[in-house]
Short mmCIF file of C-alpha atoms in Angstrom, two decimals:
data_model
loop_
_atom_site.label_atom_id
_atom_site.label_comp_id
_atom_site.label_asym_id
_atom_site.label_seq_id
_atom_site.Cartn_x
_atom_site.Cartn_y
_atom_site.Cartn_z
CA UNK A 23 -66.35 36.76 -22.91
CA UNK A 24 -64.47 33.93 -24.62
CA UNK A 25 -64.46 30.79 -22.50
CA UNK A 26 -62.55 27.57 -23.17
CA UNK A 27 -64.05 24.56 -21.40
CA UNK A 28 -62.16 21.26 -21.29
CA UNK A 29 -63.77 18.04 -20.14
CA UNK A 30 -66.43 15.43 -20.57
CA UNK A 31 -69.07 15.31 -23.28
CA UNK A 32 -71.72 12.62 -23.01
CA UNK A 33 -74.80 11.68 -24.97
CA UNK A 34 -77.68 11.98 -22.49
CA UNK A 35 -80.94 10.07 -22.95
CA UNK A 36 -83.36 11.74 -20.55
CA UNK A 37 -86.76 10.30 -19.66
CA UNK A 38 -89.34 11.87 -17.34
CA UNK A 39 -91.22 9.51 -15.04
CA UNK A 40 -93.90 9.76 -12.36
CA UNK A 41 -91.74 7.71 -9.97
CA UNK A 42 -88.17 6.45 -10.14
CA UNK A 43 -88.15 2.67 -10.68
CA UNK A 44 -87.33 0.28 -7.87
CA UNK A 45 -84.90 -2.58 -8.53
CA UNK A 46 -86.48 -5.20 -10.78
CA UNK A 47 -89.38 -2.95 -11.80
CA UNK A 48 -90.24 -1.13 -15.00
CA UNK A 49 -91.93 2.25 -15.36
CA UNK A 50 -93.39 4.03 -18.36
CA UNK A 51 -91.77 7.38 -19.20
CA UNK A 52 -93.79 10.44 -20.23
CA UNK A 53 -91.15 11.88 -22.56
CA UNK A 54 -87.73 11.20 -24.08
CA UNK A 55 -85.08 13.79 -24.98
CA UNK A 56 -81.53 13.36 -26.27
CA UNK A 57 -78.86 16.00 -25.68
CA UNK A 58 -75.17 16.52 -25.04
CA UNK A 59 -74.23 16.38 -21.37
CA UNK A 60 -71.34 16.23 -18.95
CA UNK A 61 -69.94 18.88 -16.57
CA UNK A 62 -67.85 20.92 -19.03
CA UNK A 63 -70.46 20.48 -21.77
CA UNK A 64 -73.39 21.73 -19.71
CA UNK A 65 -71.23 24.62 -18.55
CA UNK A 66 -70.37 25.45 -22.19
CA UNK A 67 -74.06 25.47 -23.14
CA UNK A 68 -74.66 27.87 -20.25
CA UNK A 69 -71.86 30.21 -21.32
CA UNK A 70 -73.31 30.36 -24.83
CA UNK A 71 -76.82 30.97 -23.47
CA UNK A 72 -75.48 33.92 -21.49
CA UNK A 73 -74.00 35.48 -24.63
CA UNK A 74 -70.43 34.25 -24.30
CA UNK A 75 -68.26 32.51 -26.88
CA UNK A 76 -67.99 28.93 -25.64
CA UNK A 77 -65.42 26.49 -27.02
CA UNK A 78 -65.59 22.91 -25.74
CA UNK A 79 -62.41 20.80 -25.84
CA UNK A 80 -63.42 17.16 -25.44
CA UNK A 81 -63.49 13.70 -27.02
CA UNK A 82 -66.45 12.54 -29.10
CA UNK A 83 -65.09 10.50 -32.02
CA UNK A 84 -66.61 9.00 -35.15
CA UNK A 85 -69.28 6.70 -33.71
CA UNK A 86 -72.82 7.51 -34.99
CA UNK A 87 -74.00 8.33 -31.46
CA UNK A 88 -71.48 11.18 -31.32
CA UNK A 89 -73.42 12.98 -34.05
CA UNK A 90 -76.31 13.42 -31.62
CA UNK A 91 -74.10 15.43 -29.28
CA UNK A 92 -72.52 17.39 -32.15
CA UNK A 93 -75.92 18.44 -33.46
CA UNK A 94 -77.10 19.57 -30.03
CA UNK A 95 -73.93 21.57 -29.38
CA UNK A 96 -74.24 23.29 -32.76
CA UNK A 97 -77.85 24.22 -31.99
CA UNK A 98 -76.75 25.63 -28.63
CA UNK A 99 -74.01 27.76 -30.20
CA UNK A 100 -71.06 25.87 -28.71
CA UNK A 101 -67.92 25.47 -30.81
CA UNK A 102 -66.54 21.93 -30.59
CA UNK A 103 -62.88 20.90 -30.58
CA UNK A 104 -62.80 17.09 -30.78
CA UNK A 105 -59.37 15.85 -29.69
CA UNK A 106 -59.98 12.37 -31.16
CA UNK A 107 -62.33 12.83 -34.13
CA UNK A 108 -61.55 9.36 -35.57
CA UNK A 109 -62.11 7.45 -32.31
CA UNK A 110 -64.35 4.46 -33.24
CA UNK A 111 -65.69 3.61 -29.79
CA UNK A 112 -69.10 4.91 -28.66
CA UNK A 113 -68.97 8.24 -26.84
CA UNK A 114 -69.69 8.54 -23.14
CA UNK A 115 -73.37 7.79 -22.53
CA UNK A 116 -75.76 8.63 -19.68
CA UNK A 117 -79.22 7.20 -19.11
CA UNK A 118 -81.20 9.64 -16.96
CA UNK A 119 -84.58 9.31 -15.27
CA UNK A 120 -86.15 12.50 -13.88
CA UNK A 121 -89.03 12.32 -11.38
CA UNK A 122 -91.69 14.79 -12.43
CA UNK A 123 -93.08 16.02 -9.13
CA UNK A 124 -89.78 17.28 -7.68
CA UNK A 125 -87.13 17.08 -10.42
CA UNK A 126 -85.06 14.47 -8.59
CA UNK A 127 -83.05 12.27 -10.94
CA UNK A 128 -81.05 9.08 -11.22
CA UNK A 129 -78.16 8.75 -13.67
CA UNK A 130 -76.37 5.69 -15.03
CA UNK A 131 -73.22 6.71 -16.89
CA UNK A 132 -70.41 5.18 -18.87
CA UNK A 133 -67.69 7.77 -19.29
CA UNK A 134 -65.85 6.27 -22.27
CA UNK A 135 -62.93 5.15 -20.15
CA UNK A 136 -62.36 2.04 -22.28
CA UNK A 137 -61.11 3.86 -25.38
CA UNK A 138 -57.83 5.66 -26.06
CA UNK A 139 -57.20 8.98 -24.39
CA UNK A 140 -55.97 11.95 -26.46
CA UNK A 141 -52.40 13.11 -26.54
CA UNK A 142 -51.17 16.62 -25.95
CA UNK A 143 -53.20 19.03 -28.12
CA UNK A 144 -51.65 21.79 -30.15
CA UNK A 145 -52.12 25.48 -29.34
CA UNK A 146 -55.62 26.14 -28.06
CA UNK A 147 -57.86 29.12 -28.88
CA UNK A 148 -57.27 32.28 -26.91
CA UNK A 149 -59.78 32.74 -24.10
CA UNK A 150 -60.73 35.18 -21.37
CA UNK A 151 -61.37 32.35 -18.90
CA UNK A 152 -60.93 28.58 -18.73
CA UNK A 153 -62.96 25.89 -16.98
CA UNK A 154 -61.84 22.28 -16.61
CA UNK A 155 -63.70 19.37 -15.01
CA UNK A 156 -60.82 16.88 -14.67
CA UNK A 157 -62.08 14.42 -17.27
CA UNK A 158 -59.57 13.78 -20.08
CA UNK A 159 -56.63 14.81 -17.86
CA UNK A 160 -54.23 15.63 -20.72
CA UNK A 161 -56.73 18.09 -22.18
CA UNK A 162 -57.50 19.61 -18.78
CA UNK A 163 -53.84 20.19 -18.00
CA UNK A 164 -53.13 21.63 -21.46
CA UNK A 165 -56.00 24.11 -21.14
CA UNK A 166 -55.04 25.13 -17.60
CA UNK A 167 -51.34 25.52 -18.39
CA UNK A 168 -52.00 27.67 -21.43
CA UNK A 169 -54.35 29.82 -19.38
CA UNK A 170 -51.66 30.35 -16.76
CA UNK A 171 -49.17 31.48 -19.40
CA UNK A 172 -51.76 33.89 -20.80
CA UNK A 173 -52.78 35.22 -17.39
CA UNK A 174 -56.46 34.30 -17.63
CA UNK A 175 -58.53 32.81 -14.78
CA UNK A 176 -58.69 29.02 -14.38
CA UNK A 177 -61.79 27.55 -12.74
CA UNK A 178 -61.81 23.87 -11.74
CA UNK A 179 -65.15 22.09 -11.44
CA UNK A 180 -64.31 19.57 -8.71
CA UNK A 181 -67.34 17.33 -8.62
CA UNK A 182 -65.44 14.39 -7.13
CA UNK A 183 -61.75 13.80 -6.45
CA UNK A 184 -59.71 12.80 -9.49
CA UNK A 185 -55.95 12.12 -9.41
CA UNK A 186 -55.31 14.88 -11.97
CA UNK A 187 -56.54 17.44 -9.44
CA UNK A 188 -53.19 17.14 -7.68
CA UNK A 189 -51.70 18.84 -10.77
CA UNK A 190 -54.67 21.05 -11.61
CA UNK A 191 -55.27 22.67 -8.22
CA UNK A 192 -51.87 24.48 -8.22
CA UNK A 193 -52.88 25.99 -11.60
CA UNK A 194 -56.35 27.07 -10.44
CA UNK A 195 -57.57 30.50 -9.46
CA UNK A 196 -60.88 29.04 -8.28
CA UNK A 197 -61.88 25.52 -7.27
CA UNK A 198 -65.65 25.13 -7.13
CA UNK A 199 -66.73 21.94 -5.41
CA UNK A 200 -69.84 20.43 -3.85
CA UNK A 201 -70.44 19.89 -0.16
CA UNK A 202 -69.84 16.17 -0.75
CA UNK A 203 -66.39 16.72 -2.26
CA UNK A 204 -63.65 14.93 -0.35
CA UNK A 205 -60.00 15.67 -1.11
CA UNK A 206 -56.75 14.38 0.33
CA UNK A 207 -55.53 16.40 3.30
CA UNK A 208 -54.31 19.82 2.26
CA UNK A 209 -55.23 19.57 -1.43
CA UNK A 210 -57.20 22.82 -1.32
CA UNK A 211 -54.94 24.66 1.11
CA UNK A 212 -53.10 26.79 -1.44
CA UNK A 213 -55.97 27.39 -3.87
CA UNK A 214 -56.62 31.16 -3.90
CA UNK A 215 -60.42 30.84 -3.94
CA UNK A 216 -62.56 27.88 -2.92
CA UNK A 217 -66.32 27.88 -3.46
CA UNK A 218 -68.57 25.13 -2.10
CA UNK A 219 -72.09 24.57 -3.40
CA UNK A 220 -74.74 22.65 -1.45
CA UNK A 221 -77.75 22.20 -3.73
CA UNK A 222 -80.52 24.48 -2.43
CA UNK A 223 -78.37 25.48 0.56
CA UNK A 224 -76.19 28.60 0.75
CA UNK A 225 -72.99 28.65 -1.29
CA UNK A 226 -69.91 29.10 0.91
CA UNK A 227 -66.72 30.78 -0.23
CA UNK A 228 -63.21 31.32 1.07
CA UNK A 229 -60.60 33.68 -0.36
CA UNK A 230 -57.49 34.19 1.71
CA UNK A 231 -58.57 35.24 5.19
CA UNK A 232 -62.05 36.23 4.00
CA UNK A 233 -65.06 33.95 3.85
CA UNK A 234 -68.81 34.12 3.56
CA UNK A 235 -71.89 32.56 2.08
CA UNK A 236 -74.51 33.54 -0.48
CA UNK A 237 -78.11 32.34 -0.30
CA UNK A 238 -79.69 30.39 -3.14
CA UNK A 239 -83.10 31.58 -4.43
CA UNK A 240 -86.00 29.41 -3.26
CA UNK A 241 -87.75 27.89 -6.28
CA UNK A 242 -90.01 24.96 -7.05
CA UNK A 243 -87.73 22.47 -8.78
CA UNK A 244 -88.99 20.66 -11.86
CA UNK A 245 -85.67 19.23 -13.08
CA UNK A 246 -82.33 19.24 -11.24
CA UNK A 247 -80.34 17.51 -13.98
CA UNK A 248 -77.13 19.42 -14.65
CA UNK A 249 -77.97 22.25 -12.25
CA UNK A 250 -74.48 22.20 -10.73
CA UNK A 251 -72.90 22.26 -14.19
CA UNK A 252 -75.07 25.22 -15.12
CA UNK A 253 -73.89 26.96 -11.95
CA UNK A 254 -70.26 26.46 -12.99
CA UNK A 255 -70.99 27.74 -16.49
CA UNK A 256 -72.64 30.90 -15.17
CA UNK A 257 -69.75 31.43 -12.75
CA UNK A 258 -67.03 31.18 -15.40
CA UNK A 259 -69.08 33.27 -17.84
CA UNK A 260 -68.72 36.29 -15.54
CA UNK A 261 -65.51 35.50 -13.65
CA UNK A 262 -63.28 38.55 -13.52
CA UNK A 263 -66.22 40.86 -14.21
CA UNK A 264 -68.01 40.71 -10.84
CA UNK A 265 -66.91 40.72 -7.20
CA UNK A 266 -66.94 37.21 -5.75
CA UNK A 267 -70.17 37.39 -3.69
CA UNK A 268 -71.96 39.07 -6.61
CA UNK A 269 -70.56 36.46 -9.01
CA UNK A 270 -71.81 33.63 -6.80
CA UNK A 271 -75.21 35.31 -6.57
CA UNK A 272 -75.38 35.50 -10.35
CA UNK A 273 -74.50 31.80 -10.71
CA UNK A 274 -77.07 30.93 -8.04
CA UNK A 275 -79.76 32.81 -9.96
CA UNK A 276 -78.95 31.10 -13.27
CA UNK A 277 -78.94 27.63 -11.68
CA UNK A 278 -82.23 28.41 -9.92
CA UNK A 279 -83.77 29.37 -13.25
CA UNK A 280 -82.52 26.14 -14.79
CA UNK A 281 -84.27 23.89 -12.21
CA UNK A 282 -87.58 25.69 -12.74
CA UNK A 283 -87.86 24.16 -16.23
CA UNK A 284 -88.34 20.58 -17.35
CA UNK A 285 -85.96 19.03 -19.86
CA UNK A 286 -82.32 19.52 -20.78
CA UNK A 287 -82.80 22.58 -23.01
CA UNK A 288 -86.16 24.22 -22.18
CA UNK A 289 -84.47 26.59 -19.73
CA UNK A 290 -82.18 28.22 -22.30
CA UNK A 291 -84.69 30.75 -23.63
CA UNK A 292 -85.74 32.01 -20.18
CA UNK A 293 -82.12 32.25 -19.05
CA UNK A 294 -81.19 34.25 -22.16
CA UNK A 295 -84.08 36.59 -21.54
CA UNK A 296 -83.54 37.07 -17.79
CA UNK A 297 -79.82 36.72 -17.26
CA UNK A 298 -78.00 37.27 -20.53
CA UNK A 299 -77.69 41.04 -20.22
CA UNK A 300 -76.86 41.17 -16.51
#
């Protein structure tokens, strides 16, 4: 499965702590890891871990910090298409603290909104499915429009409402959003398939006049960072291959495996071993 993923790529600095700090307090971390992050990026890493060919269309630029994300993506087997390779500003950056006893996390992010945005890209690689997260709207629309002309599924990761979704939703086959997602009235009305995740709660789906829900496996969470992004990556990695309830169950299982492991990349080996051939 060839998957094109268009959206945000951040540099994540992840520290594990016994307790999340209160305002004005300092805490000592037990570990520090640096990785690439962001919705489309984490989904791309998941696609590659599941044996797919993942191509990430994003903006990183020429700042030295961007090399940290490039190196991580190369290690994870994700092909990178940087739409602004000469951009001098720092890339998007996230500082993450993960509480050890339950995997809960806090995130402080700067999504590189201060720099120039890319223009219309040229022809994009052929793909069997496309996922967009709404960051870098020009790139998201280009990927979705090309997918529509080629007749391949378009999945929108709708974490929170973005103005570009008004143009993306009519191009989407699936919009996957969280239970906290709030859209303007009627924005999802004409989307063929809408899937709503709710953390450890059942995932609800609606397709035409049909609807249902799929339970999430009960696991002891050690790290919830990026679990929703992993879910989206697993979903798009098998979209078109499995019936919708079975596809949601597969994505639920992959995301559940992710939260069982501490750190941004420690889960990749177990997921490859358990899920890659399903």
